[in-house]
Amino acid sequence: MSGGATGPERKLIDTCVHCGFCLPACPTYQLSANEAESPRGRIDLMRRHSDGAIQLDSDFVGHIDSCLGCMACVKACPSGVDYETLIVEARSMIQSSFRRPGRQRLVRKAIFAVMPYPVRMRPLVRLGSLAKRLGAERVAPRLSNGGVAATFASALALLPRMTSSSAPARGRLYAASSPRRGTVGLLTGCVSAVVFGSTEQAAVDVLRAEGFDVLVPAGQGCCGALAEHSGESPLAARLARKLVARLDREQVDAWITTSAGCGSTLKSYDRLLPGEASAAKFSGRVRDIHEFLHQQGLRADYKPLGIRIAYHPACHLANAQGIVDEPLALLRAIPGCEVLLPGQSGTCCGSAGIYNLIEPATAEALGTAKASAIAELRPDVVAAGNPGCLLQIARYSDPGLASAHPVELLARSLAAATASGEA
Ligand code: SF4
Ligand code: SF4
């Protein structure tokens, strides 16, 4: 086996020594107590498939599909097993060699025909939000018999009632609003670009206040993360190559993303586009916004907000990128805020890219548990550095609980500084 569409490389599979230290960290193993639903069990399935002892059948595919890709196992593994590459390559092999049942094929086709393309997704999201305000959610449970209708019902439940209208303009350079420290580019992605314009605007406001010119290039699209995490490697590579070609010549010190899921893929284009120097160079300049602001050090004047913040560490931030302390430090830099971590804070919320659309039962179990751990803290707002987590947590939380990306809270604190200066 040589990796990619032919499956994970054997030498990568063999780095697992079956110790089992990863089992307590794995949410799907915790829920099922089934070895095949654990990291060790999944790697063993890959090994047995590589040996020719088992076929690429629905049993194998089911256990690989049910992995959240949360990478909690990577953090727990003392042998440094690269599980992320293993699962990406196993999924890529499945997508290229396994014929899924018609209903699954249709669902995946619908998801990937829409989600990576803001121009297609925007009207559907607006329509969905309107339908939700008109009560369409009440009929959604009746659609939960599988297939595209059930996926539509899950998507409807995740959608916010109102979509944000305050996104920064594309094709514009926003000048620093305090002594200049450099120039950064903002990566706007696909889902974020449609649903989380206010997060993008907050990122621009905070970066400007911290002394950075912010370029928001026009014509940028999806980074390929959703596709890569789902085994749609050719689509992911196409999207990544297009993004690099569009942004390659822009003169910025760093490319900033506010999405943890995107960040982990944007930083790994050498895996998606091996041997393509421009992709590796681009990846080297990508920074998650928490990581960047923490590295640079906050200098702006942040005024008290006086709120209780429950912080949920997104898996693709904490586990895949190792960004754990930075978001907490930024939130704690806002005077008057209490920053709290829910119990089992390292457990996935069940969002996981398109997971909550295609594996709704596990996603619901994890989303409900996460929302209840957060509610116990009685916060004013729940914060997370990944758009999918914010949607998932909001879905299972009391509708009165506000949610925000940490950079939005920093921006709100800056706005409070402006308001108090004007008073
Ligand atoms: S990525 Fe998450 S769900 Fe998948 S095996 Fe690892 S810990 Fe379990
Ligand atoms: S993935 Fe790591 S922790 Fe889990 S069984 Fe293999 S070597 Fe042990």
Short mmCIF file of C-alpha atoms and ligand atoms in Angstrom, two decimals:
data_model
loop_
_atom_site.label_atom_id
_atom_site.label_comp_id
_atom_site.label_asym_id
_atom_site.label_seq_id
_atom_site.Cartn_x
_atom_site.Cartn_y
_atom_site.Cartn_z
CA MET A 1 0.00 0.00 0.00
CA SER A 2 1.42 3.35 -0.90
CA GLY A 3 -0.91 5.94 0.60
CA GLY A 4 -3.57 8.26 -0.85
CA ALA A 5 -6.33 6.61 -2.87
CA THR A 6 -4.73 3.17 -2.40
CA GLY A 7 -4.97 3.45 1.38
CA PRO A 8 -2.62 4.45 4.19
CA GLU A 9 1.05 3.56 3.90
CA ARG A 10 1.90 0.34 5.71
CA LYS A 11 4.82 1.88 7.58
CA LEU A 12 2.46 4.53 8.97
CA ILE A 13 -0.03 1.86 10.08
CA ASP A 14 2.76 -0.05 11.80
CA THR A 15 3.71 2.90 14.05
CA CYS A 16 0.73 1.91 16.23
CA VAL A 17 1.94 -0.46 18.96
CA HIS A 18 -1.59 -1.35 20.21
CA CYS A 19 -0.97 0.08 23.69
CA GLY A 20 -4.52 1.41 23.99
CA PHE A 21 -3.59 4.70 25.71
CA CYS A 22 -5.78 6.48 23.15
CA LEU A 23 -8.97 4.59 24.01
CA PRO A 24 -10.18 6.72 26.97
CA ALA A 25 -9.72 9.87 24.84
CA CYS A 26 -11.87 8.63 21.93
CA PRO A 27 -15.50 9.84 22.01
CA THR A 28 -16.83 7.10 19.71
CA TYR A 29 -15.20 4.39 21.86
CA GLN A 30 -16.54 6.05 25.01
CA LEU A 31 -20.07 6.01 23.55
CA SER A 32 -19.97 2.46 22.14
CA ALA A 33 -17.36 0.53 24.20
CA ASN A 34 -16.64 -1.20 20.86
CA GLU A 35 -12.96 -1.75 19.99
CA ALA A 36 -13.69 -1.22 16.26
CA GLU A 37 -14.98 2.26 17.18
CA SER A 38 -11.63 3.19 18.78
CA PRO A 39 -8.45 4.60 17.19
CA ARG A 40 -6.59 1.32 17.86
CA GLY A 41 -9.47 -0.68 16.37
CA ARG A 42 -9.69 1.52 13.27
CA ILE A 43 -5.94 1.29 12.69
CA ASP A 44 -6.18 -2.49 13.09
CA LEU A 45 -8.92 -2.56 10.42
CA MET A 46 -6.57 -0.62 8.12
CA ARG A 47 -3.79 -3.13 8.88
CA ARG A 48 -6.00 -6.14 8.17
CA HIS A 49 -7.23 -4.56 4.96
CA SER A 50 -3.64 -3.88 3.95
CA ASP A 51 -2.86 -7.59 4.60
CA GLY A 52 -5.78 -8.60 2.40
CA ALA A 53 -7.47 -10.26 5.41
CA ILE A 54 -10.63 -8.13 5.12
CA GLN A 55 -12.44 -6.46 2.26
CA LEU A 56 -13.44 -2.84 1.73
CA ASP A 57 -16.99 -3.64 2.82
CA SER A 58 -19.76 -1.73 4.58
CA ASP A 59 -18.52 -2.89 8.00
CA PHE A 60 -15.03 -1.45 7.40
CA VAL A 61 -16.48 1.72 5.87
CA GLY A 62 -18.95 2.19 8.75
CA HIS A 63 -16.17 2.19 11.38
CA ILE A 64 -14.06 4.65 9.37
CA ASP A 65 -17.09 6.88 8.67
CA SER A 66 -18.00 7.03 12.36
CA CYS A 67 -14.62 8.57 13.32
CA LEU A 68 -15.09 12.24 14.16
CA GLY A 69 -11.58 13.16 13.04
CA CYS A 70 -11.33 15.02 16.36
CA MET A 71 -7.69 13.97 16.87
CA ALA A 72 -8.11 13.50 20.62
CA CYS A 73 -6.29 10.20 20.04
CA VAL A 74 -3.29 11.99 18.51
CA LYS A 75 -2.87 14.01 21.69
CA ALA A 76 -3.15 10.90 23.85
CA CYS A 77 -0.81 8.67 21.81
CA PRO A 78 2.69 8.23 23.33
CA SER A 79 4.04 6.74 20.07
CA GLY A 80 3.29 9.78 17.93
CA VAL A 81 1.04 7.87 15.49
CA ASP A 82 -0.02 10.19 12.66
CA TYR A 83 -3.69 9.24 12.87
CA GLU A 84 -4.76 12.31 10.90
CA THR A 85 -2.94 11.08 7.78
CA LEU A 86 -4.17 7.51 8.40
CA ILE A 87 -7.84 8.49 8.53
CA VAL A 88 -7.59 10.97 5.63
CA GLU A 89 -5.96 8.30 3.44
CA ALA A 90 -8.37 5.55 4.53
CA ARG A 91 -11.29 7.82 3.64
CA SER A 92 -9.72 8.78 0.35
CA MET A 93 -9.37 5.07 -0.51
CA ILE A 94 -13.02 4.47 0.41
CA GLN A 95 -14.24 7.36 -1.75
CA SER A 96 -12.24 6.17 -4.74
CA SER A 97 -12.82 2.40 -4.45
CA PHE A 98 -16.03 1.70 -2.52
CA ARG A 99 -19.50 2.04 -4.03
CA ARG A 100 -21.68 3.50 -1.29
CA PRO A 101 -25.43 2.84 -1.18
CA GLY A 102 -27.36 5.25 -3.44
CA ARG A 103 -28.75 7.32 -0.58
CA GLN A 104 -25.28 8.03 0.88
CA ARG A 105 -23.92 8.87 -2.56
CA LEU A 106 -26.73 11.35 -3.11
CA VAL A 107 -26.22 13.03 0.29
CA ARG A 108 -22.49 13.45 -0.25
CA LYS A 109 -23.01 14.69 -3.78
CA ALA A 110 -25.50 17.30 -2.54
CA ILE A 111 -23.20 18.44 0.29
CA PHE A 112 -20.14 18.85 -1.92
CA ALA A 113 -22.09 20.44 -4.76
CA VAL A 114 -23.09 23.25 -2.39
CA MET A 115 -20.96 23.75 0.72
CA PRO A 116 -17.59 24.66 -0.81
CA TYR A 117 -19.18 27.31 -3.03
CA PRO A 118 -20.42 30.48 -1.24
CA VAL A 119 -22.24 31.62 -4.38
CA ARG A 120 -24.42 28.48 -4.26
CA MET A 121 -24.65 28.28 -0.49
CA ARG A 122 -25.63 31.90 0.23
CA PRO A 123 -29.16 31.78 -1.30
CA LEU A 124 -29.83 28.38 0.28
CA VAL A 125 -28.74 29.59 3.73
CA ARG A 126 -30.94 32.70 3.41
CA LEU A 127 -33.87 30.52 2.36
CA GLY A 128 -33.18 28.07 5.21
CA SER A 129 -32.99 30.86 7.81
CA LEU A 130 -36.27 32.29 6.54
CA ALA A 131 -37.89 28.84 6.59
CA LYS A 132 -36.66 28.40 10.15
CA ARG A 133 -38.19 31.70 11.25
CA LEU A 134 -41.47 30.53 9.66
CA GLY A 135 -41.40 27.32 11.74
CA ALA A 136 -40.07 24.78 9.19
CA GLU A 137 -38.13 23.11 12.00
CA ARG A 138 -41.38 21.64 13.34
CA VAL A 139 -41.68 19.41 10.26
CA ALA A 140 -37.97 18.58 10.15
CA PRO A 141 -38.10 15.60 12.56
CA ARG A 142 -40.60 13.91 10.22
CA LEU A 143 -37.91 13.95 7.56
CA SER A 144 -35.41 12.02 9.66
CA ASN A 145 -35.72 8.71 7.78
CA GLY A 146 -32.31 9.07 6.15
CA GLY A 147 -31.24 10.42 2.77
CA VAL A 148 -31.12 13.96 1.48
CA ALA A 149 -34.31 15.01 3.33
CA ALA A 150 -32.80 14.02 6.70
CA THR A 151 -29.60 15.87 5.84
CA PHE A 152 -31.69 18.90 4.94
CA ALA A 153 -33.45 18.61 8.33
CA SER A 154 -30.10 18.45 10.17
CA ALA A 155 -28.79 21.43 8.19
CA LEU A 156 -31.94 23.40 8.98
CA ALA A 157 -31.58 22.67 12.69
CA LEU A 158 -27.99 23.94 12.59
CA LEU A 159 -28.71 27.16 10.74
CA PRO A 160 -28.92 30.41 12.69
CA ARG A 161 -32.31 32.17 12.48
CA MET A 162 -30.62 35.30 11.18
CA THR A 163 -27.55 35.38 8.96
CA SER A 164 -24.97 38.04 9.60
CA SER A 165 -24.85 40.94 7.18
CA SER A 166 -21.73 42.61 8.56
CA ALA A 167 -18.93 41.01 6.53
CA PRO A 168 -15.90 43.01 5.37
CA ALA A 169 -15.85 43.97 1.69
CA ARG A 170 -13.81 41.73 -0.61
CA GLY A 171 -10.98 43.16 -2.68
CA ARG A 172 -10.11 45.77 -0.10
CA LEU A 173 -7.12 46.68 2.06
CA TYR A 174 -8.19 47.92 5.49
CA ALA A 175 -5.52 50.22 6.95
CA ALA A 176 -4.18 49.72 10.48
CA SER A 177 -5.89 52.01 12.98
CA SER A 178 -2.91 52.17 15.36
CA PRO A 179 0.90 52.27 14.85
CA ARG A 180 1.60 49.89 11.98
CA ARG A 181 3.18 46.47 12.69
CA GLY A 182 2.66 44.70 9.34
CA THR A 183 0.22 43.44 6.72
CA VAL A 184 -1.91 40.32 6.96
CA GLY A 185 -4.44 38.69 4.64
CA LEU A 186 -7.78 37.34 5.85
CA LEU A 187 -8.89 33.95 4.54
CA THR A 188 -12.67 34.01 4.30
CA GLY A 189 -13.36 30.39 3.36
CA CYS A 190 -16.78 29.03 2.35
CA VAL A 191 -19.20 28.36 5.25
CA SER A 192 -17.65 31.20 7.30
CA ALA A 193 -18.03 33.58 4.38
CA VAL A 194 -21.77 32.88 4.28
CA VAL A 195 -22.78 32.38 7.91
CA PHE A 196 -20.09 34.16 9.96
CA GLY A 197 -19.54 37.54 8.32
CA SER A 198 -19.57 39.14 11.78
CA THR A 199 -16.57 37.00 12.83
CA GLU A 200 -14.65 38.14 9.75
CA GLN A 201 -15.55 41.77 10.49
CA ALA A 202 -14.42 41.34 14.11
CA ALA A 203 -11.11 39.87 12.91
CA VAL A 204 -10.56 42.91 10.67
CA ASP A 205 -11.42 45.31 13.51
CA VAL A 206 -9.10 43.63 16.03
CA LEU A 207 -6.19 43.22 13.60
CA ARG A 208 -6.44 46.87 12.54
CA ALA A 209 -6.54 48.01 16.17
CA GLU A 210 -3.46 45.87 16.80
CA GLY A 211 -1.56 47.70 14.06
CA PHE A 212 -2.02 45.50 11.00
CA ASP A 213 -3.17 46.42 7.53
CA VAL A 214 -5.71 43.74 6.59
CA LEU A 215 -6.12 42.58 3.01
CA VAL A 216 -9.39 40.78 2.24
CA PRO A 217 -8.77 39.41 -1.26
CA ALA A 218 -11.66 39.02 -3.70
CA GLY A 219 -12.10 35.75 -5.56
CA GLN A 220 -10.87 33.44 -2.81
CA GLY A 221 -12.87 30.29 -2.14
CA CYS A 222 -13.00 27.14 -0.06
CA CYS A 223 -9.66 25.82 1.27
CA GLY A 224 -10.67 22.17 0.75
CA ALA A 225 -10.85 21.24 4.46
CA LEU A 226 -14.40 19.85 4.46
CA ALA A 227 -13.63 17.76 1.38
CA GLU A 228 -10.26 16.52 2.68
CA HIS A 229 -11.67 15.46 6.04
CA SER A 230 -14.37 13.48 4.21
CA GLY A 231 -12.04 11.63 1.84
CA GLU A 232 -12.93 13.74 -1.20
CA SER A 233 -9.24 14.20 -1.95
CA PRO A 234 -9.43 15.14 -5.66
CA LEU A 235 -11.95 17.92 -4.88
CA ALA A 236 -9.90 19.07 -1.86
CA ALA A 237 -6.72 19.21 -3.97
CA ARG A 238 -8.52 21.15 -6.72
CA LEU A 239 -9.86 23.73 -4.24
CA ALA A 240 -6.50 24.06 -2.47
CA ARG A 241 -4.61 24.52 -5.73
CA LYS A 242 -7.07 27.19 -6.87
CA LEU A 243 -6.75 29.08 -3.57
CA VAL A 244 -2.96 29.02 -3.67
CA ALA A 245 -2.95 30.19 -7.31
CA ARG A 246 -5.29 33.07 -6.42
CA LEU A 247 -3.34 34.26 -3.35
CA ASP A 248 0.22 33.31 -4.17
CA ARG A 249 1.36 36.72 -5.31
CA GLU A 250 -0.23 38.84 -2.57
CA GLN A 251 2.33 40.50 -0.36
CA VAL A 252 1.33 39.67 3.20
CA ASP A 253 3.28 38.66 6.31
CA ALA A 254 0.71 36.02 7.27
CA TRP A 255 -2.57 34.53 6.11
CA ILE A 256 -5.09 34.57 8.95
CA THR A 257 -7.98 32.16 9.42
CA THR A 258 -10.70 32.31 12.09
CA SER A 259 -11.76 28.71 11.46
CA ALA A 260 -9.95 25.89 13.27
CA GLY A 261 -11.10 23.25 10.79
CA CYS A 262 -9.79 25.27 7.85
CA GLY A 263 -6.55 26.15 9.69
CA SER A 264 -5.56 22.53 10.17
CA THR A 265 -5.90 21.81 6.44
CA LEU A 266 -4.45 25.15 5.29
CA LYS A 267 -1.32 24.36 7.30
CA SER A 268 -1.06 20.87 5.73
CA TYR A 269 -1.17 21.59 2.01
CA ASP A 270 2.06 19.61 1.66
CA ARG A 271 -0.06 16.50 2.43
CA LEU A 272 -2.81 17.52 0.00
CA LEU A 273 -0.49 18.82 -2.73
CA PRO A 274 2.78 16.92 -2.23
CA GLY A 275 5.76 18.33 -4.09
CA GLU A 276 4.05 21.64 -4.96
CA ALA A 277 6.43 24.27 -3.59
CA SER A 278 3.96 27.17 -3.82
CA ALA A 279 1.46 25.22 -1.68
CA ALA A 280 4.04 24.45 1.00
CA LYS A 281 5.15 28.10 1.01
CA PHE A 282 1.55 29.26 1.36
CA SER A 283 0.93 26.81 4.23
CA GLY A 284 4.00 28.14 6.02
CA ARG A 285 2.40 31.58 6.23
CA VAL A 286 -1.00 30.44 7.56
CA ARG A 287 -1.82 31.36 11.16
CA ASP A 288 -4.91 30.79 13.22
CA ILE A 289 -6.06 34.17 14.54
CA HIS A 290 -5.57 33.21 18.22
CA GLU A 291 -2.09 31.96 17.48
CA PHE A 292 -1.20 35.11 15.54
CA LEU A 293 -2.55 37.63 18.06
CA HIS A 294 -0.91 35.78 20.94
CA GLN A 295 2.44 35.59 19.12
CA GLN A 296 2.34 39.29 18.29
CA GLY A 297 1.10 40.37 21.75
CA LEU A 298 -1.98 42.50 22.35
CA ARG A 299 -1.33 46.27 22.48
CA ALA A 300 -4.78 47.80 21.95
CA ASP A 301 -6.91 49.17 24.74
CA TYR A 302 -9.48 46.55 25.75
CA LYS A 303 -12.25 47.72 28.04
CA PRO A 304 -14.18 45.57 30.55
CA LEU A 305 -17.09 43.48 29.35
CA GLY A 306 -18.05 41.96 32.70
CA ILE A 307 -19.34 38.62 31.36
CA ARG A 308 -18.95 34.92 32.09
CA ILE A 309 -17.50 33.15 29.07
CA ALA A 310 -17.61 29.36 28.65
CA TYR A 311 -14.78 28.47 26.28
CA HIS A 312 -15.07 25.31 24.17
CA PRO A 313 -11.67 24.23 22.75
CA ALA A 314 -12.40 23.20 19.16
CA CYS A 315 -10.72 19.86 18.35
CA HIS A 316 -9.06 21.18 15.20
CA LEU A 317 -7.55 24.00 17.23
CA ALA A 318 -6.50 22.17 20.41
CA ASN A 319 -5.76 18.68 19.07
CA ALA A 320 -4.87 19.17 15.40
CA GLN A 321 -2.95 22.47 15.75
CA GLY A 322 -1.89 22.36 19.42
CA ILE A 323 -3.42 25.79 20.06
CA VAL A 324 -4.66 25.39 23.63
CA ASP A 325 -3.53 28.28 25.84
CA GLU A 326 -3.62 31.12 23.30
CA PRO A 327 -7.43 31.55 23.07
CA LEU A 328 -7.71 31.42 26.87
CA ALA A 329 -4.97 34.04 27.24
CA LEU A 330 -6.72 36.34 24.74
CA LEU A 331 -10.09 36.00 26.46
CA ARG A 332 -8.48 36.60 29.86
CA ALA A 333 -6.92 39.79 28.46
CA ILE A 334 -10.43 41.29 28.30
CA PRO A 335 -10.85 42.99 31.66
CA GLY A 336 -13.73 41.89 33.84
CA CYS A 337 -14.38 38.57 32.09
CA GLU A 338 -14.55 35.23 33.83
CA VAL A 339 -13.34 32.50 31.48
CA LEU A 340 -14.55 29.00 32.31
CA LEU A 341 -13.92 25.55 30.82
CA PRO A 342 -16.80 23.05 30.78
CA GLY A 343 -16.32 19.55 32.19
CA GLN A 344 -14.82 17.10 29.66
CA SER A 345 -13.71 20.18 27.75
CA GLY A 346 -11.42 18.10 25.52
CA THR A 347 -14.31 16.02 24.14
CA CYS A 348 -15.62 16.81 20.67
CA CYS A 349 -18.99 18.61 20.43
CA GLY A 350 -20.03 16.40 17.50
CA SER A 351 -19.77 19.04 14.79
CA ALA A 352 -16.66 17.69 13.01
CA GLY A 353 -17.01 19.16 9.51
CA ILE A 354 -19.96 17.44 7.81
CA TYR A 355 -20.18 14.76 10.54
CA ASN A 356 -23.34 16.20 12.13
CA LEU A 357 -25.01 16.02 8.71
CA ILE A 358 -24.07 12.41 7.95
CA GLU A 359 -23.80 10.78 11.41
CA PRO A 360 -26.65 12.56 13.24
CA ALA A 361 -27.09 10.07 16.14
CA THR A 362 -23.51 10.32 17.46
CA ALA A 363 -23.45 14.05 16.74
CA GLU A 364 -26.61 14.49 18.80
CA ALA A 365 -25.26 12.49 21.76
CA LEU A 366 -22.07 14.56 21.81
CA GLY A 367 -23.84 17.88 21.14
CA THR A 368 -26.31 17.30 23.96
CA ALA A 369 -23.55 16.36 26.43
CA LYS A 370 -21.47 19.39 25.44
CA ALA A 371 -24.41 21.80 25.72
CA SER A 372 -25.31 20.46 29.14
CA ALA A 373 -21.69 20.73 30.43
CA ILE A 374 -21.65 24.34 29.21
CA ALA A 375 -25.06 25.15 30.73
CA GLU A 376 -23.80 23.99 34.15
CA LEU A 377 -21.37 26.92 34.11
CA ARG A 378 -24.27 29.38 33.69
CA PRO A 379 -22.29 31.49 31.19
CA ASP A 380 -23.44 34.66 29.45
CA VAL A 381 -21.79 33.51 26.25
CA VAL A 382 -20.15 30.39 24.85
CA ALA A 383 -16.99 30.99 22.79
CA ALA A 384 -15.25 28.69 20.31
CA GLY A 385 -12.70 29.22 17.56
CA ASN A 386 -14.50 27.17 14.93
CA PRO A 387 -17.74 28.10 13.14
CA GLY A 388 -19.05 24.52 13.02
CA CYS A 389 -18.68 24.13 16.82
CA LEU A 390 -20.61 27.37 17.41
CA LEU A 391 -23.51 26.13 15.24
CA GLN A 392 -23.50 22.68 16.84
CA ILE A 393 -23.42 23.97 20.43
CA ALA A 394 -26.14 26.55 19.70
CA ARG A 395 -28.32 23.80 18.24
CA TYR A 396 -28.38 21.84 21.52
CA SER A 397 -28.27 24.81 23.94
CA ASP A 398 -30.97 27.02 25.39
CA PRO A 399 -31.89 29.48 22.60
CA GLY A 400 -31.14 32.32 25.06
CA LEU A 401 -27.44 31.43 25.27
CA ALA A 402 -25.31 33.74 23.12
CA SER A 403 -22.37 32.32 21.19
CA ALA A 404 -19.36 34.07 19.70
CA HIS A 405 -15.92 33.51 18.29
CA PRO A 406 -13.28 34.80 20.79
CA VAL A 407 -12.23 37.48 18.27
CA GLU A 408 -15.80 38.84 18.34
CA LEU A 409 -15.49 39.28 22.12
CA LEU A 410 -12.18 41.10 21.65
CA ALA A 411 -13.86 43.36 19.06
CA ARG A 412 -16.77 43.98 21.42
CA SER A 413 -14.30 44.99 24.12
CA LEU A 414 -12.58 47.39 21.68
CA ALA A 415 -15.96 48.86 20.77
CA ALA A 416 -16.62 49.37 24.50
CA ALA A 417 -13.31 51.29 24.62
CA THR A 418 -14.49 53.51 21.74
CA ALA A 419 -17.88 54.07 23.39
CA SER A 420 -16.32 54.99 26.74
CA GLY A 421 -13.84 57.31 24.96
CA GLU A 422 -16.72 59.10 23.28
CA ALA A 423 -18.74 59.42 26.52
S1 SF4 B 1 -10.12 11.08 15.67
FE1 SF4 B 1 -11.49 11.21 17.49
S2 SF4 B 1 -13.22 9.83 17.01
FE2 SF4 B 1 -11.57 9.34 15.55
S3 SF4 B 1 -10.43 7.66 16.49
FE3 SF4 B 1 -9.39 9.56 17.13
S4 SF4 B 1 -10.32 10.13 19.08
FE4 SF4 B 1 -11.69 8.60 18.13
S1 SF4 B 2 -2.77 4.94 18.31
FE1 SF4 B 2 -1.12 5.34 19.76
S2 SF4 B 2 -2.09 5.25 21.78
FE2 SF4 B 2 -3.52 4.29 20.34
S3 SF4 B 2 -3.02 2.11 20.44
FE3 SF4 B 2 -1.82 2.94 18.75
S4 SF4 B 2 0.17 3.48 19.66
FE4 SF4 B 2 -1.27 3.20 21.37
#
